[in-house]
Tab-separated table of C-alpha atoms in Angstrom:
chain	number	residue	atom	x	y	z
U	1	MET	CA	-6.002	8.556	9.180
U	2	VAL	CA	-9.871	10.337	10.763
U	3	MET	CA	-12.521	7.765	10.987
U	4	ARG	CA	-16.119	8.104	9.913
U	5	VAL	CA	-18.916	6.717	12.218
U	6	THR	CA	-22.585	7.251	13.284
U	7	VAL	CA	-23.941	7.559	16.723
U	8	VAL	CA	-27.256	6.693	17.146
U	9	ASN	CA	-29.592	7.323	20.394
U	10	ASN	CA	-30.121	3.864	21.730
U	11	ALA	CA	-33.104	4.313	23.093
U	12	LYS	CA	-34.677	6.737	20.689
U	13	GLN	CA	-32.759	5.839	17.599
U	14	SER	CA	-34.460	8.284	15.177
U	15	GLN	CA	-31.959	10.254	16.830
U	16	LYS	CA	-28.004	10.227	15.017
U	17	ALA	CA	-25.302	12.166	13.977
U	18	PRO	CA	-21.957	11.459	12.713
U	19	LEU	CA	-19.076	11.589	14.589
U	20	LEU	CA	-15.579	11.867	12.817
U	21	ILE	CA	-13.128	10.451	15.173
U	22	PRO	CA	-9.437	12.027	15.077
U	23	ALA	CA	-6.685	9.762	14.007
U	24	SER	CA	-4.579	10.406	17.622
U	25	ALA	CA	-8.209	8.844	19.893
U	26	ILE	CA	-6.887	5.661	21.142
U	27	ALA	CA	-9.006	2.512	21.565
U	28	ASP	CA	-8.695	1.809	25.318
U	29	PRO	CA	-11.667	2.914	26.806
U	30	THR	CA	-9.844	3.865	30.588
U	31	VAL	CA	-7.752	7.026	28.682
U	32	ALA	CA	-8.588	10.679	28.649
U	33	ASN	CA	-8.439	10.888	24.951
U	34	SER	CA	-10.707	7.348	24.092
U	35	ILE	CA	-12.670	6.795	21.563
U	36	ARG	CA	-15.082	6.141	23.001
U	37	SER	CA	-14.908	9.709	25.333
U	38	HIS	CA	-15.236	10.932	21.881
U	39	VAL	CA	-18.512	9.216	21.271
U	40	PHE	CA	-20.199	9.777	24.362
U	41	LYS	CA	-18.957	13.591	24.272
U	42	SER	CA	-21.043	13.473	20.693
U	43	ALA	CA	-23.397	11.968	22.248
U	44	GLN	CA	-24.018	14.322	25.028
U	45	SER	CA	-23.803	17.381	22.739
U	46	LYS	CA	-25.953	16.137	19.271
U	47	LEU	CA	-28.252	13.472	21.037
U	48	LYS	CA	-28.982	15.121	24.030
U	49	LEU	CA	-27.687	12.211	25.946
U	50	LYS	CA	-27.370	13.235	29.718
U	51	LYS	CA	-25.387	10.288	31.016
U	52	PRO	CA	-24.579	7.975	28.209
U	53	SER	CA	-22.634	4.856	29.879
U	54	ARG	CA	-23.007	2.008	27.143
U	55	VAL	CA	-21.835	1.180	23.565
U	56	TYR	CA	-23.010	-0.929	20.817
U	57	VAL	CA	-22.378	-2.347	18.089
U	58	GLY	CA	-25.382	-1.740	15.304
U	59	LYS	CA	-26.988	-4.901	13.830
U	60	THR	CA	-24.937	-7.403	16.181
U	61	GLY	CA	-25.580	-5.829	19.257
U	62	GLN	CA	-21.861	-6.545	20.505
U	63	GLU	CA	-21.353	-3.836	23.562
U	64	LEU	CA	-17.934	-2.476	23.515
U	65	THR	CA	-15.793	-2.403	27.254
U	66	SER	CA	-12.422	-3.504	26.105
U	67	LYS	CA	-9.818	-2.203	24.293
U	68	GLU	CA	-9.614	-5.308	21.971
U	69	GLY	CA	-13.225	-4.674	21.374
U	70	TRP	CA	-12.798	-1.132	20.108
U	71	ARG	CA	-10.074	-1.176	18.322
U	72	ASN	CA	-11.566	-4.358	16.017
U	73	ASN	CA	-14.607	-2.729	15.861
U	74	ILE	CA	-14.385	1.108	14.733
U	75	LYS	CA	-13.795	1.491	11.214
U	76	ASN	CA	-15.571	4.191	8.258
U	77	ASP	CA	-19.312	3.864	8.192
U	78	VAL	CA	-19.951	1.778	11.550
U	79	VAL	CA	-23.522	2.875	13.340
U	80	LEU	CA	-22.741	2.994	17.152
U	81	PHE	CA	-25.552	3.116	19.494
U	82	VAL	CA	-25.036	4.711	22.769
U	83	SER	CA	-27.221	3.952	26.131
U	84	ALA	CA	-28.174	5.655	29.060
U	85	GLY	CA	-27.210	1.788	30.881
U	86	GLU	CA	-30.203	-0.023	29.256
U	87	GLU	CA	-29.458	-2.994	27.032
U	88	TYR	CA	-29.081	-2.848	23.255
U	89	VAL	CA	-32.831	-2.116	21.491
U	90	GLY	CA	-33.258	-4.028	18.810
U	91	ALA	CA	-32.686	-7.760	17.088
U	92	ARG	CA	-28.830	-9.452	17.536
U	93	LYS	CA	-27.786	-10.672	14.693
U	94	GLU	CA	-24.752	-13.105	15.796
U	95	PRO	CA	-21.623	-12.677	13.693
U	96	THR	CA	-20.818	-15.493	11.681
U	97	VAL	CA	-17.086	-16.428	11.415
U	98	HIS	CA	-16.063	-18.914	9.124
U	99	ALA	CA	-14.409	-21.969	10.455
U	100	ASP	CA	-11.040	-21.561	8.088
U	101	VAL	CA	-10.803	-17.929	10.273
U	102	LYS	CA	-7.374	-17.714	12.300
U	103	PRO	CA	-8.266	-14.884	15.276
U	104	ASP	CA	-4.694	-15.985	16.084
U	105	CYS	CA	-2.908	-15.950	12.265
U	106	PRO	CA	0.566	-14.646	12.685
U	107	THR	CA	1.467	-11.180	11.708
U	108	GLU	CA	5.133	-10.019	10.771
U	109	PHE	CA	5.769	-6.049	10.688
U	110	LEU	CA	9.160	-5.356	9.235
U	111	ALA	CA	9.478	-1.760	9.698
U	112	SER	CA	11.757	-0.046	12.501
U	113	ASN	CA	12.883	3.296	10.603
U	114	ALA	CA	10.384	3.887	8.048
U	115	PRO	CA	6.948	5.125	9.697
U	116	VAL	CA	3.507	3.212	9.501
U	117	ASP	CA	0.118	4.698	9.483
U	118	SER	CA	-1.616	3.078	12.388
U	119	LEU	CA	-4.442	1.989	10.044
U	120	ALA	CA	-2.622	-0.001	7.966
U	121	ILE	CA	-1.470	-2.005	10.645
U	122	THR	CA	-4.750	-1.941	11.685
U	123	GLN	CA	-6.108	-3.023	7.991
U	124	LEU	CA	-3.168	-5.930	7.685
U	125	THR	CA	-4.459	-6.874	10.963
U	126	ALA	CA	-7.808	-6.984	10.349
U	127	THR	CA	-7.520	-8.646	7.099
U	128	ALA	CA	-5.480	-11.031	8.536
U	129	HIS	CA	-7.496	-12.384	11.939
U	130	THR	CA	-10.783	-12.264	9.677
U	131	LEU	CA	-10.632	-13.819	6.136
U	132	PRO	CA	-10.762	-17.445	5.911
U	133	GLY	CA	-7.929	-19.351	4.956
U	134	ILE	CA	-4.895	-16.742	5.954
U	135	VAL	CA	-2.350	-18.435	7.317
U	136	HIS	CA	0.487	-15.954	7.475
U	137	ALA	CA	0.506	-11.977	7.044
U	138	VAL	CA	3.501	-9.670	6.461
U	139	GLY	CA	3.538	-5.532	6.122
U	140	GLN	CA	6.582	-4.668	4.219
U	141	PRO	CA	8.208	-1.426	5.746
U	142	ASP	CA	6.430	1.077	2.916
U	143	LEU	CA	3.162	-0.469	4.147
U	144	HIS	CA	0.497	2.353	4.002
U	145	PRO	CA	-3.475	2.321	4.188
U	146	GLY	CA	-5.655	1.466	1.337
U	147	THR	CA	-9.156	2.027	0.298
U	148	LYS	CA	-9.880	-0.717	2.883
U	149	PHE	CA	-6.919	-3.233	2.629
U	150	PRO	CA	-3.468	-2.059	3.524
U	151	ILE	CA	-1.066	-1.655	0.647
U	152	GLY	CA	2.835	-2.723	1.067
U	153	ALA	CA	1.569	-6.183	2.141
U	154	VAL	CA	1.301	-10.037	1.384
U	155	PHE	CA	-0.928	-12.341	2.660
U	156	ALA	CA	-0.823	-16.074	2.841
U	157	SER	CA	-3.477	-18.657	2.489
U	158	LYS	CA	-4.625	-22.459	2.524
U	159	LYS	CA	-7.361	-23.239	0.271
U	160	TRP	CA	-9.029	-19.764	-0.442
U	161	ILE	CA	-8.478	-17.089	-3.028
U	162	HIS	CA	-9.210	-13.591	-1.798
U	163	PRO	CA	-9.541	-11.570	-5.807
U	164	PRO	CA	-9.809	-7.818	-3.393
U	165	LEU	CA	-6.778	-8.655	-2.232
U	166	ILE	CA	-4.863	-7.436	-4.934
U	167	GLY	CA	-7.692	-5.399	-6.927
U	168	GLY	CA	-8.001	-5.411	-10.893
U	169	ASP	CA	-5.075	-4.210	-11.590
U	170	ILE	CA	-3.222	-7.768	-12.173
U	171	GLY	CA	0.245	-8.072	-12.956
U	172	CYS	CA	1.469	-4.102	-11.846
U	173	GLY	CA	5.339	-4.222	-11.715
U	174	MET	CA	8.533	-3.236	-12.712
U	175	SER	CA	11.196	-4.245	-15.189
U	176	TRP	CA	14.809	-3.045	-15.941
U	177	PHE	CA	16.002	-2.135	-19.023
U	178	LYS	CA	19.725	-1.398	-20.076
U	179	LEU	CA	19.620	1.033	-23.113
U	180	THR	CA	22.286	2.845	-25.265
U	181	LEU	CA	21.733	6.547	-24.323
U	182	PRO	CA	25.037	7.049	-22.684
U	183	ARG	CA	24.859	8.660	-19.228
U	184	SER	CA	26.671	12.151	-20.650
U	185	GLN	CA	23.358	12.257	-22.598
U	186	VAL	CA	21.143	12.697	-19.135
U	187	ASP	CA	23.067	14.358	-17.309
U	188	GLY	CA	22.573	17.904	-16.068
U	189	ASP	CA	20.001	19.899	-18.377
U	190	LYS	CA	20.848	17.607	-21.556
U	191	GLY	CA	17.604	15.425	-19.192
U	192	LYS	CA	15.844	18.185	-20.392
U	193	LYS	CA	16.089	17.056	-24.397
U	194	VAL	CA	15.263	13.419	-23.268
U	195	ALA	CA	11.910	14.147	-21.520
U	196	GLU	CA	11.094	16.288	-24.642
U	197	LYS	CA	11.376	13.521	-26.908
U	198	LEU	CA	9.299	11.119	-24.911
U	199	ARG	CA	6.303	11.492	-27.306
U	200	GLY	CA	3.543	8.964	-28.525
U	201	LEU	CA	4.129	6.820	-25.686
U	202	GLU	CA	0.425	6.635	-23.783
U	203	GLY	CA	-1.593	4.923	-27.056
U	204	PRO	CA	-4.135	2.251	-26.287
U	205	TRP	CA	-2.141	1.267	-22.873
U	206	ARG	CA	-2.498	4.743	-20.980
U	207	THR	CA	-3.427	5.005	-17.289
U	208	GLN	CA	-2.661	6.752	-14.488
U	209	GLU	CA	-0.915	3.928	-13.117
U	210	HIS	CA	1.600	3.504	-15.986
U	211	ARG	CA	4.783	4.912	-15.588
U	212	LYS	CA	8.438	5.338	-17.104
U	213	ARG	CA	11.429	6.247	-15.613
U	214	TRP	CA	14.891	6.821	-16.501
U	215	ASP	CA	17.648	5.711	-14.387
U	216	ARG	CA	21.270	5.213	-14.253
U	217	MET	CA	24.186	3.673	-12.986
U	218	LYS	CA	27.049	3.847	-14.772
U	219	LYS	CA	24.844	3.154	-17.805
U	220	VAL	CA	21.219	3.926	-18.094
U	221	ALA	CA	18.897	2.001	-17.137
U	222	ALA	CA	14.973	2.139	-17.481
U	223	LEU	CA	12.574	1.033	-15.127
U	224	LEU	CA	8.602	0.643	-15.941
U	225	ARG	CA	5.619	-0.291	-14.404
U	226	GLU	CA	2.914	-2.275	-16.133
U	227	GLY	CA	-0.448	-3.752	-15.446
U	228	SER	CA	-3.033	-5.780	-17.284
U	229	PRO	CA	-6.469	-6.100	-15.232
U	230	GLU	CA	-8.395	-9.067	-16.650
U	231	ALA	CA	-10.228	-11.846	-14.955
U	232	ILE	CA	-12.525	-14.382	-16.454
U	233	GLN	CA	-11.324	-17.668	-14.671
U	234	TYR	CA	-9.892	-15.973	-12.074
U	235	ILE	CA	-6.382	-17.674	-11.273
U	236	LYS	CA	-6.331	-19.056	-15.179
U	237	GLU	CA	-6.950	-15.452	-16.488
U	238	HIS	CA	-5.080	-13.931	-13.577
U	239	ASP	CA	-1.773	-15.604	-14.750
U	240	LYS	CA	-2.688	-14.546	-18.591
U	241	ALA	CA	-3.056	-11.446	-17.659
U	242	SER	CA	-0.271	-11.269	-15.529
U	243	LYS	CA	2.286	-12.976	-18.193
U	244	GLY	CA	0.629	-10.635	-21.492
U	245	GLY	CA	1.345	-7.732	-19.048
U	246	THR	CA	5.447	-8.202	-19.505
U	247	LEU	CA	5.311	-10.303	-23.142
U	248	PRO	CA	6.251	-6.954	-25.187
U	249	LEU	CA	9.244	-6.014	-22.626
U	250	SER	CA	12.410	-7.502	-24.937
U	251	THR	CA	16.017	-6.633	-23.748
U	252	LEU	CA	14.695	-7.409	-20.166
U	253	VAL	CA	17.395	-6.971	-16.999
U	254	GLU	CA	14.935	-7.712	-14.433
U	255	ASP	CA	11.094	-7.665	-13.807
U	256	ALA	CA	9.033	-7.715	-10.643
U	257	THR	CA	5.232	-8.351	-10.346
U	258	TYR	CA	4.083	-6.640	-7.229
U	259	LEU	CA	0.294	-7.132	-7.431
U	260	THR	CA	-0.090	-11.134	-8.200
U	261	ILE	CA	-1.476	-14.455	-6.358
U	262	GLU	CA	0.548	-17.073	-7.066
U	263	ASP	CA	1.075	-20.802	-5.228
U	264	ALA	CA	3.863	-21.648	-3.369
U	265	ARG	CA	4.201	-25.482	-2.575
U	266	SER	CA	6.676	-27.356	-0.010
U	267	GLN	CA	6.737	-30.638	1.740
U	268	GLN	CA	4.613	-28.916	4.443
U	269	GLU	CA	2.198	-26.463	3.246
U	270	TYR	CA	0.540	-25.747	-0.041
U	271	VAL	CA	-0.761	-21.774	0.139
U	272	TYR	CA	-1.692	-18.806	-2.150
U	273	ILE	CA	0.513	-15.780	-2.030
U	274	ARG	CA	-1.078	-12.577	-2.902
U	275	ARG	CA	1.056	-9.542	-2.834
U	276	LYS	CA	-0.800	-6.475	-2.930
U	277	GLY	CA	2.733	-3.893	-3.508
U	278	ALA	CA	5.167	-6.143	-2.809
U	279	ALA	CA	7.703	-8.072	-5.231
U	280	PRO	CA	8.723	-11.414	-5.119
U	281	THR	CA	12.041	-12.598	-4.142
U	282	TYR	CA	12.508	-15.340	-6.649
U	283	ASN	CA	11.243	-16.567	-9.972
U	284	PRO	CA	7.958	-18.113	-9.736
U	285	GLU	CA	8.600	-20.404	-12.696
U	286	THR	CA	12.141	-21.863	-11.883
U	287	ARG	CA	11.816	-21.151	-7.678
U	288	LEU	CA	15.064	-19.657	-8.369
U	289	PRO	CA	16.041	-16.509	-5.811
U	290	LEU	CA	16.107	-13.184	-7.919
U	291	ASN	CA	20.079	-11.470	-7.902
U	292	LEU	CA	18.510	-8.306	-7.848
U	293	LEU	CA	15.315	-6.210	-6.936
U	294	PRO	CA	14.694	-2.254	-7.601
U	295	LEU	CA	13.490	-0.696	-4.561
U	296	PRO	CA	11.996	2.605	-6.208
U	297	GLY	CA	12.080	5.382	-4.120
U	298	SER	CA	10.305	9.002	-5.577
U	299	ARG	CA	10.778	11.398	-7.866
U	300	GLY	CA	13.865	13.439	-5.472
U	301	THR	CA	15.488	9.975	-4.288
U	302	PRO	CA	17.259	7.202	-5.211
U	303	THR	CA	16.240	3.741	-5.920
U	304	LEU	CA	17.668	1.309	-4.146
U	305	ILE	CA	18.873	-2.193	-5.550
U	306	LEU	CA	18.505	-4.693	-3.477
U	307	GLN	CA	19.751	-8.289	-3.226
U	308	PRO	CA	17.461	-11.190	-1.522
U	309	SER	CA	18.325	-12.943	1.368
U	310	PHE	CA	17.227	-16.264	2.348
U	311	SER	CA	18.736	-17.910	6.298
U	312	ALA	CA	17.621	-19.587	9.252
U	313	LEU	CA	16.662	-16.932	11.017
U	314	THR	CA	14.078	-15.766	8.879
U	315	SER	CA	12.886	-19.350	8.222
U	316	TRP	CA	14.870	-19.421	4.387
U	317	GLY	CA	11.926	-16.798	3.057
U	318	LEU	CA	9.126	-17.418	5.642
U	319	LYS	CA	9.109	-14.004	7.790
U	320	ASN	CA	8.628	-11.801	4.580
U	321	ALA	CA	6.415	-14.208	2.433
U	322	LEU	CA	9.025	-14.102	0.174
U	323	SER	CA	8.591	-11.013	-0.972
U	324	LEU	CA	10.473	-7.576	-0.345
U	325	ALA	CA	8.752	-3.670	-0.462
U	326	HIS	CA	8.162	-2.740	-3.797
U	327	GLY	CA	8.956	1.119	-3.115
U	328	ALA	CA	9.334	3.542	-0.486
U	329	GLY	CA	5.308	4.023	0.136
U	330	ARG	CA	3.100	6.646	0.595
U	331	SER	CA	3.607	8.954	3.807
U	332	MET	CA	0.245	10.889	3.135
U	333	SER	CA	-2.963	10.132	1.091
U	334	ARG	CA	-3.351	10.949	-2.496
U	335	ALA	CA	-6.152	13.818	-0.878
U	336	LYS	CA	-3.604	15.193	1.648
U	337	ALA	CA	-0.571	15.538	-0.415
U	338	LEU	CA	-2.900	17.522	-3.168
U	339	SER	CA	-4.168	19.919	-0.242
U	340	LEU	CA	-0.513	20.554	1.334
U	341	LEU	CA	1.703	20.183	-1.393
U	342	SER	CA	-0.190	22.240	-3.777
U	343	GLN	CA	0.302	24.726	-1.371
U	344	LYS	CA	3.705	24.498	-0.163
U	345	TYR	CA	5.001	24.554	-3.913
U	346	LYS	CA	3.170	27.215	-5.115
U	347	GLY	CA	4.050	29.047	-7.710
U	348	GLN	CA	7.304	26.924	-7.917
U	349	ASN	CA	8.009	24.825	-11.027
U	350	ILE	CA	9.120	20.907	-8.999
U	351	LEU	CA	8.988	19.237	-12.703
U	352	GLN	CA	12.630	19.953	-13.229
U	353	PRO	CA	15.495	19.935	-10.967
U	354	ARG	CA	16.519	23.090	-9.022
U	355	ALA	CA	19.350	25.483	-10.032
U	356	GLY	CA	22.289	23.776	-10.111
U	357	ASP	CA	21.281	20.578	-9.030
U	358	ILE	CA	23.320	18.661	-11.782
U	359	GLU	CA	21.818	14.999	-10.613
U	360	GLY	CA	17.857	16.212	-10.363
U	361	THR	CA	14.766	14.647	-11.785
U	362	TRP	CA	13.179	15.830	-15.071
U	363	VAL	CA	9.285	14.960	-14.995
U	364	VAL	CA	6.831	14.472	-18.097
U	365	CYS	CA	3.142	14.908	-16.165
U	366	ASP	CA	0.663	16.963	-17.885
U	367	GLU	CA	-2.134	16.198	-14.998
U	368	LYS	CA	-1.290	19.070	-12.292
U	369	ASP	CA	-2.894	17.000	-9.403
U	370	LEU	CA	-1.027	13.800	-10.105
U	371	VAL	CA	2.216	16.760	-9.927
U	372	PHE	CA	1.343	17.355	-6.317
U	373	GLU	CA	-0.277	13.570	-5.266
U	374	GLU	CA	2.907	12.098	-5.965
U	375	ALA	CA	5.613	14.476	-5.362
U	376	PRO	CA	8.636	13.723	-2.744
U	377	ASP	CA	7.371	14.456	0.261
U	378	ALA	CA	4.138	12.318	-0.071
U	379	CYS	CA	6.229	9.281	0.091
U	380	LYS	CA	8.400	7.739	2.625
U	381	ASP	CA	11.700	7.686	3.371
U	382	VAL	CA	13.047	5.007	0.618
U	383	GLN	CA	16.543	4.825	2.459
U	384	ALA	CA	14.417	3.918	5.483
U	385	VAL	CA	12.761	1.620	3.852
U	386	GLY	CA	15.422	-0.256	2.811
U	387	GLN	CA	17.075	-0.298	5.712
U	388	ASP	CA	14.413	-1.862	7.903
U	389	LEU	CA	14.656	-4.954	4.757
U	390	VAL	CA	18.598	-4.852	5.667
U	391	ASP	CA	17.564	-4.975	9.323
U	392	ALA	CA	15.392	-7.641	9.236
U	393	GLY	CA	17.890	-10.005	7.629
U	394	VAL	CA	15.539	-10.027	4.487
U	395	ALA	CA	17.579	-8.084	1.859
U	396	ASN	CA	20.943	-6.283	1.203
U	397	ILE	CA	21.439	-3.153	-0.139
U	398	ILE	CA	24.023	-3.558	-3.002
U	399	GLY	CA	23.730	-0.376	-5.088
U	400	TRP	CA	21.548	2.467	-5.938
U	401	CYS	CA	20.394	4.976	-9.271
U	402	ARG	CA	19.236	7.722	-9.288
U	403	ALA	CA	15.980	8.912	-11.621
U	404	ARG	CA	17.258	11.538	-14.423
U	405	VAL	CA	13.880	11.334	-16.479
U	406	SER	CA	10.478	10.515	-14.838
U	407	TYR	CA	7.599	9.839	-17.069
U	408	LYS	CA	4.079	9.491	-15.814
U	409	VAL	CA	1.712	11.299	-18.374
U	410	ARG	CA	1.637	13.601	-21.366
U	411	ASN	CA	-1.117	14.880	-22.982
U	412	GLU	CA	-1.296	14.547	-26.297
U	413	GLU	CA	-4.150	14.101	-29.204
U	414	TYR	CA	-4.329	10.660	-31.381
């Protein structure tokens, strides 16, 4: 992902210029395509600095000389002071590091087949190594960049609670339902009739994050995502919000919440587990393992049915922080998907299956941008994500089902 920084002439600090550092740039300052080389070129061309030789981080005055220094300090909106050899001009503000910060906090990445954006890895590592109290961090195979914190990540902490790690959409999750609708009623063009009947579903809970997807595995089932962002007294209200989101869900088959904080106790540790786009592998109330978990694909790929696995090889769930991936994960940002896919599918109707595809998906989505932002191409390969979980020893794939109707949003008058 492109990084946006500001380059300043250290000796004449009124001279400054914006710089977009390409995603291909490397932290190692000794290589040709280094971040430092881009900074120096910008200083020469925009600031007219003839012989740039040193770079400092604004406010702290830290000089960037090593690969680790560049990797840890280059982020959006950072200000870099470029010098022709002179020392940093300005007051140095020593960075304060809390005693509970663990720079060596262990991080686990479960992806081996699914591609992972380097920015997401940087976000996870930086979060684990800079926020106080974090003792373990896991990047699921669906890991992808968030605005500030990664999605598809799990963080365990002692003593500390960090609400921004999960954001405001508390309790957003998935639920399975068995329906009386026979499979024959969604095969082929019959799926269109079901899609047309799905009206009046928005009501007061309408948001972009709510979605209904009808899947089938011999019988027809429904997979729902729901959320309820309320926080006053944070943990108490967080739990109330999380539980409140599932109260109306009757005839429940299985559900999983993937934007939560919970406490996990053992003889050795008492920690808080934060899931930002990840599903728990056990029932927090009974402490018993779940029999199955859905791993949603996209509108064009199956939903895998996972069975969480616990063994000595994974330290009985420590390796994956008692969590699994919550979906295929994004392979490109919403903005990029909208830009690229709106052109790729220009003039095509991707809300219905291709001709002759009897197992395709009928999509209900009346907001044009969302059609492209959440197109199958914008997601990772769910099979690769699922296989990564199997290879890591944290889950088994025991089945799959394919979406026949995917409900996102319908514009209706109320």
